Amino acid sequence: MKDRYGRKISFKEKLISFMYGRNGADALGNFALILYLVLSIVNGFITSLVASLIISLLCYGLLIYSFFRMLSRNVTARRRENQAFCSVGRKVRDFFRLARNKWKDRKTHVYVKCPSCKNTLRLPKQKGEHTVKCPCCSERFALKV
Ligand SMILES: [Zn+2]
């Protein structure tokens, strides 16, 4: 393989120069690729022709979208989309982490949302009425366990 000046270059060098200035792989593109793979596998078990056709079209769309993201030269826009995707992903992860912790601590702690700053507080589970002081905003509120 030769470059535009006639010098011999390896395939790896050619690929690096082709990808220069392009977005490349990112979390959103990887998610689209993984979703494509999962849907392709699921599609193998679908017996309905119409449903299978819809999933196939969705798969092609995801594949095209992930390649579009990788090869896009508008890195600023792709980065912005990826950040929005990551922010949603963080919220989903935080939600499941909180749900898991609530379940794990269900016998020893209660989780309460501060009425003022909306932060979630983890408090020892003691029966009775208490006054809670939020460590974040110093707001005091009544709590009955
Ligand atoms: Zn608070």
PDB file of N, CA and C in Angstrom, residues 35-135:
ATOM      1  N   LEU A  35     -26.618  -2.724  20.878  1.00  0.00           N
ATOM      2  CA  LEU A  35     -28.057  -2.885  20.658  1.00  0.00           C
ATOM      3  C   LEU A  35     -28.317  -3.603  19.338  1.00  0.00           C
ATOM      4  N   TYR A  36     -27.509  -3.260  18.325  1.00  0.00           N
ATOM      5  CA  TYR A  36     -27.615  -3.922  17.020  1.00  0.00           C
ATOM      6  C   TYR A  36     -27.363  -5.433  17.174  1.00  0.00           C
ATOM      7  N   LEU A  37     -26.299  -5.793  17.904  1.00  0.00           N
ATOM      8  CA  LEU A  37     -25.969  -7.214  18.089  1.00  0.00           C
ATOM      9  C   LEU A  37     -27.075  -7.946  18.841  1.00  0.00           C
ATOM     10  N   VAL A  38     -27.580  -7.317  19.930  1.00  0.00           N
ATOM     11  CA  VAL A  38     -28.631  -7.940  20.740  1.00  0.00           C
ATOM     12  C   VAL A  38     -29.891  -8.147  19.896  1.00  0.00           C
ATOM     13  N   LEU A  39     -30.274  -7.098  19.141  1.00  0.00           N
ATOM     14  CA  LEU A  39     -31.480  -7.206  18.314  1.00  0.00           C
ATOM     15  C   LEU A  39     -31.308  -8.245  17.212  1.00  0.00           C
ATOM     16  N   SER A  40     -30.087  -8.348  16.669  1.00  0.00           N
ATOM     17  CA  SER A  40     -29.837  -9.361  15.629  1.00  0.00           C
ATOM     18  C   SER A  40     -30.039 -10.762  16.189  1.00  0.00           C
ATOM     19  N   ILE A  41     -29.563 -10.990  17.424  1.00  0.00           N
ATOM     20  CA  ILE A  41     -29.721 -12.302  18.056  1.00  0.00           C
ATOM     21  C   ILE A  41     -31.200 -12.563  18.347  1.00  0.00           C
ATOM     22  N   VAL A  42     -31.884 -11.531  18.910  1.00  0.00           N
ATOM     23  CA  VAL A  42     -33.316 -11.665  19.226  1.00  0.00           C
ATOM     24  C   VAL A  42     -34.097 -11.962  17.950  1.00  0.00           C
ATOM     25  N   ASN A  43     -33.705 -11.319  16.863  1.00  0.00           N
ATOM     26  CA  ASN A  43     -34.412 -11.478  15.590  1.00  0.00           C
ATOM     27  C   ASN A  43     -34.385 -12.932  15.105  1.00  0.00           C
ATOM     28  N   GLY A  44     -33.359 -13.665  15.489  1.00  0.00           N
ATOM     29  CA  GLY A  44     -33.272 -15.080  15.118  1.00  0.00           C
ATOM     30  C   GLY A  44     -34.375 -15.935  15.732  1.00  0.00           C
ATOM     31  N   PHE A  45     -34.943 -15.449  16.822  1.00  0.00           N
ATOM     32  CA  PHE A  45     -35.983 -16.221  17.520  1.00  0.00           C
ATOM     33  C   PHE A  45     -37.391 -15.735  17.179  1.00  0.00           C
ATOM     34  N   ILE A  46     -37.496 -14.648  16.401  1.00  0.00           N
ATOM     35  CA  ILE A  46     -38.810 -14.086  16.065  1.00  0.00           C
ATOM     36  C   ILE A  46     -39.380 -14.884  14.889  1.00  0.00           C
ATOM     37  N   THR A  47     -40.628 -15.343  15.044  1.00  0.00           N
ATOM     38  CA  THR A  47     -41.246 -16.131  13.974  1.00  0.00           C
ATOM     39  C   THR A  47     -42.138 -15.289  13.073  1.00  0.00           C
ATOM     40  N   SER A  48     -42.652 -14.173  13.620  1.00  0.00           N
ATOM     41  CA  SER A  48     -43.527 -13.312  12.821  1.00  0.00           C
ATOM     42  C   SER A  48     -42.721 -12.578  11.750  1.00  0.00           C
ATOM     43  N   LEU A  49     -43.200 -12.645  10.504  1.00  0.00           N
ATOM     44  CA  LEU A  49     -42.462 -12.044   9.388  1.00  0.00           C
ATOM     45  C   LEU A  49     -42.404 -10.520   9.499  1.00  0.00           C
ATOM     46  N   VAL A  50     -43.537  -9.903   9.868  1.00  0.00           N
ATOM     47  CA  VAL A  50     -43.605  -8.442   9.959  1.00  0.00           C
ATOM     48  C   VAL A  50     -42.689  -7.936  11.074  1.00  0.00           C
ATOM     49  N   ALA A  51     -42.772  -8.577  12.259  1.00  0.00           N
ATOM     50  CA  ALA A  51     -41.930  -8.167  13.392  1.00  0.00           C
ATOM     51  C   ALA A  51     -40.458  -8.335  13.040  1.00  0.00           C
ATOM     52  N   SER A  52     -40.129  -9.441  12.377  1.00  0.00           N
ATOM     53  CA  SER A  52     -38.751  -9.713  11.976  1.00  0.00           C
ATOM     54  C   SER A  52     -38.240  -8.657  10.998  1.00  0.00           C
ATOM     55  N   LEU A  53     -39.116  -8.235  10.079  1.00  0.00           N
ATOM     56  CA  LEU A  53     -38.747  -7.206   9.097  1.00  0.00           C
ATOM     57  C   LEU A  53     -38.483  -5.875   9.795  1.00  0.00           C
ATOM     58  N   ILE A  54     -39.357  -5.521  10.761  1.00  0.00           N
ATOM     59  CA  ILE A  54     -39.198  -4.255  11.499  1.00  0.00           C
ATOM     60  C   ILE A  54     -37.877  -4.264  12.278  1.00  0.00           C
ATOM     61  N   ILE A  55     -37.595  -5.392  12.952  1.00  0.00           N
ATOM     62  CA  ILE A  55     -36.352  -5.490  13.730  1.00  0.00           C
ATOM     63  C   ILE A  55     -35.138  -5.423  12.803  1.00  0.00           C
ATOM     64  N   SER A  56     -35.244  -6.061  11.626  1.00  0.00           N
ATOM     65  CA  SER A  56     -34.135  -6.009  10.660  1.00  0.00           C
ATOM     66  C   SER A  56     -33.857  -4.575  10.227  1.00  0.00           C
ATOM     67  N   LEU A  57     -34.920  -3.834   9.929  1.00  0.00           N
ATOM     68  CA  LEU A  57     -34.753  -2.431   9.523  1.00  0.00           C
ATOM     69  C   LEU A  57     -34.114  -1.621  10.646  1.00  0.00           C
ATOM     70  N   LEU A  58     -34.569  -1.881  11.886  1.00  0.00           N
ATOM     71  CA  LEU A  58     -34.007  -1.199  13.050  1.00  0.00           C
ATOM     72  C   LEU A  58     -32.522  -1.524  13.193  1.00  0.00           C
ATOM     73  N   CYS A  59     -32.167  -2.798  12.961  1.00  0.00           N
ATOM     74  CA  CYS A  59     -30.768  -3.234  13.035  1.00  0.00           C
ATOM     75  C   CYS A  59     -29.916  -2.488  12.024  1.00  0.00           C
ATOM     76  N   TYR A  60     -30.406  -2.412  10.762  1.00  0.00           N
ATOM     77  CA  TYR A  60     -29.650  -1.694   9.733  1.00  0.00           C
ATOM     78  C   TYR A  60     -29.490  -0.235  10.122  1.00  0.00           C
ATOM     79  N   GLY A  61     -30.569   0.353  10.648  1.00  0.00           N
ATOM     80  CA  GLY A  61     -30.523   1.754  11.087  1.00  0.00           C
ATOM     81  C   GLY A  61     -29.463   1.959  12.155  1.00  0.00           C
ATOM     82  N   LEU A  62     -29.406   1.049  13.136  1.00  0.00           N
ATOM     83  CA  LEU A  62     -28.433   1.163  14.223  1.00  0.00           C
ATOM     84  C   LEU A  62     -27.011   1.012  13.700  1.00  0.00           C
ATOM     85  N   LEU A  63     -26.829   0.070  12.781  1.00  0.00           N
ATOM     86  CA  LEU A  63     -25.499  -0.160  12.209  1.00  0.00           C
ATOM     87  C   LEU A  63     -25.037   1.074  11.437  1.00  0.00           C
ATOM     88  N   ILE A  64     -25.930   1.603  10.614  1.00  0.00           N
ATOM     89  CA  ILE A  64     -25.597   2.798   9.826  1.00  0.00           C
ATOM     90  C   ILE A  64     -25.303   3.969  10.757  1.00  0.00           C
ATOM     91  N   TYR A  65     -26.123   4.122  11.809  1.00  0.00           N
ATOM     92  CA  TYR A  65     -25.929   5.227  12.747  1.00  0.00           C
ATOM     93  C   TYR A  65     -24.583   5.121  13.456  1.00  0.00           C
ATOM     94  N   SER A  66     -24.213   3.913  13.879  1.00  0.00           N
ATOM     95  CA  SER A  66     -22.942   3.777  14.610  1.00  0.00           C
ATOM     96  C   SER A  66     -21.753   4.047  13.682  1.00  0.00           C
ATOM     97  N   PHE A  67     -21.848   3.633  12.413  1.00  0.00           N
ATOM     98  CA  PHE A  67     -20.768   3.933  11.470  1.00  0.00           C
ATOM     99  C   PHE A  67     -20.738   5.421  11.135  1.00  0.00           C
ATOM    100  N   PHE A  68     -21.942   6.017  11.004  1.00  0.00           N
ATOM    101  CA  PHE A  68     -22.012   7.460  10.763  1.00  0.00           C
ATOM    102  C   PHE A  68     -21.309   8.212  11.882  1.00  0.00           C
ATOM    103  N   ARG A  69     -21.544   7.788  13.140  1.00  0.00           N
ATOM    104  CA  ARG A  69     -20.909   8.445  14.294  1.00  0.00           C
ATOM    105  C   ARG A  69     -19.383   8.292  14.230  1.00  0.00           C
ATOM    106  N   MET A  70     -18.930   7.079  13.909  1.00  0.00           N
ATOM    107  CA  MET A  70     -17.489   6.816  13.870  1.00  0.00           C
ATOM    108  C   MET A  70     -16.790   7.653  12.804  1.00  0.00           C
ATOM    109  N   LEU A  71     -17.430   7.790  11.633  1.00  0.00           N
ATOM    110  CA  LEU A  71     -16.765   8.435  10.497  1.00  0.00           C
ATOM    111  C   LEU A  71     -17.055   9.928  10.405  1.00  0.00           C
ATOM    112  N   SER A  72     -17.962  10.424  11.268  1.00  0.00           N
ATOM    113  CA  SER A  72     -18.358  11.836  11.200  1.00  0.00           C
ATOM    114  C   SER A  72     -17.175  12.759  11.477  1.00  0.00           C
ATOM    115  N   ARG A  73     -17.090  13.849  10.691  1.00  0.00           N
ATOM    116  CA  ARG A  73     -16.041  14.853  10.923  1.00  0.00           C
ATOM    117  C   ARG A  73     -16.541  15.982  11.820  1.00  0.00           C
ATOM    118  N   ASN A  74     -17.862  16.013  12.076  1.00  0.00           N
ATOM    119  CA  ASN A  74     -18.419  17.035  12.976  1.00  0.00           C
ATOM    120  C   ASN A  74     -18.273  16.539  14.421  1.00  0.00           C
ATOM    121  N   VAL A  75     -17.039  16.588  14.903  1.00  0.00           N
ATOM    122  CA  VAL A  75     -16.713  16.008  16.211  1.00  0.00           C
ATOM    123  C   VAL A  75     -17.440  16.743  17.343  1.00  0.00           C
ATOM    124  N   THR A  76     -17.615  18.072  17.204  1.00  0.00           N
ATOM    125  CA  THR A  76     -18.266  18.863  18.257  1.00  0.00           C
ATOM    126  C   THR A  76     -19.696  18.377  18.502  1.00  0.00           C
ATOM    127  N   ALA A  77     -20.446  18.210  17.417  1.00  0.00           N
ATOM    128  CA  ALA A  77     -21.844  17.765  17.558  1.00  0.00           C
ATOM    129  C   ALA A  77     -21.909  16.344  18.112  1.00  0.00           C
ATOM    130  N   ARG A  78     -21.014  15.452  17.607  1.00  0.00           N
ATOM    131  CA  ARG A  78     -21.029  14.047  18.072  1.00  0.00           C
ATOM    132  C   ARG A  78     -20.676  13.980  19.554  1.00  0.00           C
ATOM    133  N   ARG A  79     -19.715  14.849  19.975  1.00  0.00           N
ATOM    134  CA  ARG A  79     -19.308  14.862  21.385  1.00  0.00           C
ATOM    135  C   ARG A  79     -20.458  15.327  22.272  1.00  0.00           C
ATOM    136  N   ARG A  80     -21.199  16.341  21.779  1.00  0.00           N
ATOM    137  CA  ARG A  80     -22.352  16.864  22.534  1.00  0.00           C
ATOM    138  C   ARG A  80     -23.408  15.767  22.702  1.00  0.00           C
ATOM    139  N   GLU A  81     -23.704  15.030  21.615  1.00  0.00           N
ATOM    140  CA  GLU A  81     -24.687  13.947  21.680  1.00  0.00           C
ATOM    141  C   GLU A  81     -24.227  12.860  22.641  1.00  0.00           C
ATOM    142  N   ASN A  82     -22.922  12.550  22.592  1.00  0.00           N
ATOM    143  CA  ASN A  82     -22.378  11.512  23.462  1.00  0.00           C
ATOM    144  C   ASN A  82     -22.471  11.919  24.932  1.00  0.00           C
ATOM    145  N   GLN A  83     -22.217  13.214  25.218  1.00  0.00           N
ATOM    146  CA  GLN A  83     -22.309  13.687  26.601  1.00  0.00           C
ATOM    147  C   GLN A  83     -23.741  13.597  27.115  1.00  0.00           C
ATOM    148  N   ALA A  84     -24.726  13.962  26.260  1.00  0.00           N
ATOM    149  CA  ALA A  84     -26.130  13.866  26.654  1.00  0.00           C
ATOM    150  C   ALA A  84     -26.486  12.414  26.942  1.00  0.00           C
ATOM    151  N   PHE A  85     -25.996  11.498  26.080  1.00  0.00           N
ATOM    152  CA  PHE A  85     -26.250  10.070  26.269  1.00  0.00           C
ATOM    153  C   PHE A  85     -25.633   9.583  27.580  1.00  0.00           C
ATOM    154  N   CYS A  86     -24.386   9.999  27.855  1.00  0.00           N
ATOM    155  CA  CYS A  86     -23.708   9.575  29.086  1.00  0.00           C
ATOM    156  C   CYS A  86     -24.420  10.114  30.321  1.00  0.00           C
ATOM    157  N   SER A  87     -24.947  11.333  30.233  1.00  0.00           N
ATOM    158  CA  SER A  87     -25.655  11.917  31.374  1.00  0.00           C
ATOM    159  C   SER A  87     -26.925  11.118  31.680  1.00  0.00           C
ATOM    160  N   VAL A  88     -27.652  10.702  30.639  1.00  0.00           N
ATOM    161  CA  VAL A  88     -28.840   9.862  30.839  1.00  0.00           C
ATOM    162  C   VAL A  88     -28.419   8.522  31.433  1.00  0.00           C
ATOM    163  N   GLY A  89     -27.332   7.964  30.912  1.00  0.00           N
ATOM    164  CA  GLY A  89     -26.825   6.683  31.406  1.00  0.00           C
ATOM    165  C   GLY A  89     -26.466   6.753  32.883  1.00  0.00           C
ATOM    166  N   ARG A  90     -25.848   7.879  33.294  1.00  0.00           N
ATOM    167  CA  ARG A  90     -25.495   8.063  34.706  1.00  0.00           C
ATOM    168  C   ARG A  90     -26.745   8.081  35.582  1.00  0.00           C
ATOM    169  N   LYS A  91     -27.798   8.783  35.103  1.00  0.00           N
ATOM    170  CA  LYS A  91     -29.036   8.867  35.888  1.00  0.00           C
ATOM    171  C   LYS A  91     -29.662   7.482  36.055  1.00  0.00           C
ATOM    172  N   VAL A  92     -29.654   6.697  34.979  1.00  0.00           N
ATOM    173  CA  VAL A  92     -30.221   5.347  35.033  1.00  0.00           C
ATOM    174  C   VAL A  92     -29.420   4.484  36.010  1.00  0.00           C
ATOM    175  N   ARG A  93     -28.070   4.576  35.926  1.00  0.00           N
ATOM    176  CA  ARG A  93     -27.203   3.812  36.830  1.00  0.00           C
ATOM    177  C   ARG A  93     -27.426   4.207  38.285  1.00  0.00           C
ATOM    178  N   ASP A  94     -27.524   5.534  38.539  1.00  0.00           N
ATOM    179  CA  ASP A  94     -27.750   6.026  39.906  1.00  0.00           C
ATOM    180  C   ASP A  94     -29.079   5.516  40.456  1.00  0.00           C
ATOM    181  N   PHE A  95     -30.118   5.502  39.603  1.00  0.00           N
ATOM    182  CA  PHE A  95     -31.427   5.021  40.022  1.00  0.00           C
ATOM    183  C   PHE A  95     -31.344   3.569  40.473  1.00  0.00           C
ATOM    184  N   PHE A  96     -30.670   2.725  39.671  1.00  0.00           N
ATOM    185  CA  PHE A  96     -30.584   1.301  40.014  1.00  0.00           C
ATOM    186  C   PHE A  96     -29.669   1.077  41.216  1.00  0.00           C
ATOM    187  N   ARG A  97     -28.617   1.893  41.349  1.00  0.00           N
ATOM    188  CA  ARG A  97     -27.727   1.774  42.502  1.00  0.00           C
ATOM    189  C   ARG A  97     -28.483   2.090  43.790  1.00  0.00           C
ATOM    190  N   LEU A  98     -29.305   3.167  43.742  1.00  0.00           N
ATOM    191  CA  LEU A  98     -30.095   3.545  44.915  1.00  0.00           C
ATOM    192  C   LEU A  98     -31.101   2.452  45.255  1.00  0.00           C
ATOM    193  N   ALA A  99     -31.768   1.907  44.235  1.00  0.00           N
ATOM    194  CA  ALA A  99     -32.755   0.848  44.468  1.00  0.00           C
ATOM    195  C   ALA A  99     -32.080  -0.370  45.098  1.00  0.00           C
ATOM    196  N   ARG A 100     -30.872  -0.714  44.626  1.00  0.00           N
ATOM    197  CA  ARG A 100     -30.132  -1.858  45.173  1.00  0.00           C
ATOM    198  C   ARG A 100     -29.740  -1.600  46.627  1.00  0.00           C
ATOM    199  N   ASN A 101     -29.245  -0.378  46.909  1.00  0.00           N
ATOM    200  CA  ASN A 101     -28.842  -0.043  48.278  1.00  0.00           C
ATOM    201  C   ASN A 101     -30.034  -0.018  49.221  1.00  0.00           C
ATOM    202  N   LYS A 102     -31.179   0.506  48.734  1.00  0.00           N
ATOM    203  CA  LYS A 102     -32.390   0.528  49.559  1.00  0.00           C
ATOM    204  C   LYS A 102     -32.776  -0.892  49.961  1.00  0.00           C
ATOM    205  N   TRP A 103     -32.679  -1.812  48.994  1.00  0.00           N
ATOM    206  CA  TRP A 103     -33.043  -3.202  49.251  1.00  0.00           C
ATOM    207  C   TRP A 103     -32.040  -3.850  50.210  1.00  0.00           C
ATOM    208  N   LYS A 104     -30.755  -3.559  50.015  1.00  0.00           N
ATOM    209  CA  LYS A 104     -29.707  -4.154  50.845  1.00  0.00           C
ATOM    210  C   LYS A 104     -29.800  -3.676  52.299  1.00  0.00           C
ATOM    211  N   ASP A 105     -30.143  -2.379  52.479  1.00  0.00           N
ATOM    212  CA  ASP A 105     -30.178  -1.774  53.814  1.00  0.00           C
ATOM    213  C   ASP A 105     -31.580  -1.743  54.406  1.00  0.00           C
ATOM    214  N   ARG A 106     -32.521  -2.476  53.826  1.00  0.00           N
ATOM    215  CA  ARG A 106     -33.928  -2.315  54.226  1.00  0.00           C
ATOM    216  C   ARG A 106     -34.177  -2.595  55.704  1.00  0.00           C
ATOM    217  N   LYS A 107     -33.334  -3.386  56.371  1.00  0.00           N
ATOM    218  CA  LYS A 107     -33.559  -3.727  57.782  1.00  0.00           C
ATOM    219  C   LYS A 107     -32.861  -2.744  58.711  1.00  0.00           C
ATOM    220  N   THR A 108     -31.842  -2.045  58.238  1.00  0.00           N
ATOM    221  CA  THR A 108     -31.051  -1.182  59.125  1.00  0.00           C
ATOM    222  C   THR A 108     -31.213   0.311  58.849  1.00  0.00           C
ATOM    223  N   HIS A 109     -31.591   0.689  57.620  1.00  0.00           N
ATOM    224  CA  HIS A 109     -31.648   2.113  57.277  1.00  0.00           C
ATOM    225  C   HIS A 109     -32.913   2.474  56.506  1.00  0.00           C
ATOM    226  N   VAL A 110     -33.273   3.763  56.564  1.00  0.00           N
ATOM    227  CA  VAL A 110     -34.343   4.281  55.717  1.00  0.00           C
ATOM    228  C   VAL A 110     -33.750   5.341  54.806  1.00  0.00           C
ATOM    229  N   TYR A 111     -34.303   5.452  53.610  1.00  0.00           N
ATOM    230  CA  TYR A 111     -33.863   6.463  52.653  1.00  0.00           C
ATOM    231  C   TYR A 111     -34.969   7.505  52.533  1.00  0.00           C
ATOM    232  N   VAL A 112     -34.604   8.758  52.792  1.00  0.00           N
ATOM    233  CA  VAL A 112     -35.587   9.842  52.798  1.00  0.00           C
ATOM    234  C   VAL A 112     -35.095  10.956  51.881  1.00  0.00           C
ATOM    235  N   LYS A 113     -36.030  11.557  51.160  1.00  0.00           N
ATOM    236  CA  LYS A 113     -35.675  12.688  50.308  1.00  0.00           C
ATOM    237  C   LYS A 113     -35.868  13.974  51.100  1.00  0.00           C
ATOM    238  N   CYS A 114     -34.861  14.848  51.081  1.00  0.00           N
ATOM    239  CA  CYS A 114     -34.964  16.135  51.765  1.00  0.00           C
ATOM    240  C   CYS A 114     -36.004  16.982  51.031  1.00  0.00           C
ATOM    241  N   PRO A 115     -37.009  17.537  51.756  1.00  0.00           N
ATOM    242  CA  PRO A 115     -38.045  18.332  51.080  1.00  0.00           C
ATOM    243  C   PRO A 115     -37.504  19.640  50.503  1.00  0.00           C
ATOM    244  N   SER A 116     -36.351  20.085  50.997  1.00  0.00           N
ATOM    245  CA  SER A 116     -35.813  21.370  50.542  1.00  0.00           C
ATOM    246  C   SER A 116     -34.884  21.225  49.327  1.00  0.00           C
ATOM    247  N   CYS A 117     -33.819  20.383  49.467  1.00  0.00           N
ATOM    248  CA  CYS A 117     -32.830  20.280  48.381  1.00  0.00           C
ATOM    249  C   CYS A 117     -32.988  19.017  47.541  1.00  0.00           C
ATOM    250  N   LYS A 118     -33.938  18.147  47.888  1.00  0.00           N
ATOM    251  CA  LYS A 118     -34.255  16.921  47.131  1.00  0.00           C
ATOM    252  C   LYS A 118     -33.128  15.885  47.131  1.00  0.00           C
ATOM    253  N   ASN A 119     -32.132  16.057  47.998  1.00  0.00           N
ATOM    254  CA  ASN A 119     -31.092  15.032  48.126  1.00  0.00           C
ATOM    255  C   ASN A 119     -31.641  13.840  48.904  1.00  0.00           C
ATOM    256  N   THR A 120     -31.134  12.657  48.612  1.00  0.00           N
ATOM    257  CA  THR A 120     -31.573  11.466  49.321  1.00  0.00           C
ATOM    258  C   THR A 120     -30.670  11.245  50.536  1.00  0.00           C
ATOM    259  N   LEU A 121     -31.299  11.092  51.704  1.00  0.00           N
ATOM    260  CA  LEU A 121     -30.550  10.888  52.943  1.00  0.00           C
ATOM    261  C   LEU A 121     -30.719   9.445  53.398  1.00  0.00           C
ATOM    262  N   ARG A 122     -29.637   8.869  53.870  1.00  0.00           N
ATOM    263  CA  ARG A 122     -29.658   7.503  54.397  1.00  0.00           C
ATOM    264  C   ARG A 122     -29.581   7.609  55.919  1.00  0.00           C
ATOM    265  N   LEU A 123     -30.643   7.196  56.598  1.00  0.00           N
ATOM    266  CA  LEU A 123     -30.727   7.369  58.046  1.00  0.00           C
ATOM    267  C   LEU A 123     -30.898   6.033  58.729  1.00  0.00           C
ATOM    268  N   PRO A 124     -30.352   5.902  59.957  1.00  0.00           N
ATOM    269  CA  PRO A 124     -30.550   4.654  60.686  1.00  0.00           C
ATOM    270  C   PRO A 124     -32.033   4.423  60.977  1.00  0.00           C
ATOM    271  N   LYS A 125     -32.462   3.172  60.877  1.00  0.00           N
ATOM    272  CA  LYS A 125     -33.873   2.843  61.052  1.00  0.00           C
ATOM    273  C   LYS A 125     -34.177   2.700  62.535  1.00  0.00           C
ATOM    274  N   GLN A 126     -34.773   3.727  63.133  1.00  0.00           N
ATOM    275  CA  GLN A 126     -35.171   3.690  64.534  1.00  0.00           C
ATOM    276  C   GLN A 126     -36.635   4.095  64.614  1.00  0.00           C
ATOM    277  N   LYS A 127     -37.440   3.217  65.228  1.00  0.00           N
ATOM    278  CA  LYS A 127     -38.885   3.477  65.299  1.00  0.00           C
ATOM    279  C   LYS A 127     -39.143   4.752  66.094  1.00  0.00           C
ATOM    280  N   GLY A 128     -40.186   5.512  65.684  1.00  0.00           N
ATOM    281  CA  GLY A 128     -40.573   6.710  66.404  1.00  0.00           C
ATOM    282  C   GLY A 128     -40.542   7.946  65.525  1.00  0.00           C
ATOM    283  N   GLU A 129     -40.792   9.092  66.162  1.00  0.00           N
ATOM    284  CA  GLU A 129     -40.772  10.354  65.427  1.00  0.00           C
ATOM    285  C   GLU A 129     -39.447  11.069  65.670  1.00  0.00           C
ATOM    286  N   HIS A 130     -38.868  11.579  64.597  1.00  0.00           N
ATOM    287  CA  HIS A 130     -37.553  12.225  64.688  1.00  0.00           C
ATOM    288  C   HIS A 130     -37.568  13.563  63.969  1.00  0.00           C
ATOM    289  N   THR A 131     -36.628  14.395  64.359  1.00  0.00           N
ATOM    290  CA  THR A 131     -36.366  15.608  63.581  1.00  0.00           C
ATOM    291  C   THR A 131     -35.041  15.393  62.869  1.00  0.00           C
ATOM    292  N   VAL A 132     -35.068  15.535  61.545  1.00  0.00           N
ATOM    293  CA  VAL A 132     -33.875  15.279  60.734  1.00  0.00           C
ATOM    294  C   VAL A 132     -33.297  16.615  60.261  1.00  0.00           C
ATOM    295  N   LYS A 133     -31.960  16.742  60.380  1.00  0.00           N
ATOM    296  CA  LYS A 133     -31.292  17.930  59.831  1.00  0.00           C
ATOM    297  C   LYS A 133     -30.500  17.486  58.604  1.00  0.00           C
ATOM    298  N   CYS A 134     -30.846  18.048  57.480  1.00  0.00           N
ATOM    299  CA  CYS A 134     -30.176  17.678  56.230  1.00  0.00           C
ATOM    300  C   CYS A 134     -28.727  18.171  56.256  1.00  0.00           C
ATOM    301  N   PRO A 135     -27.741  17.296  55.996  1.00  0.00           N
ATOM    302  CA  PRO A 135     -26.339  17.729  56.005  1.00  0.00           C
ATOM    303  C   PRO A 135     -25.974  18.630  54.822  1.00  0.00           C
TER     304      PRO A 135
END
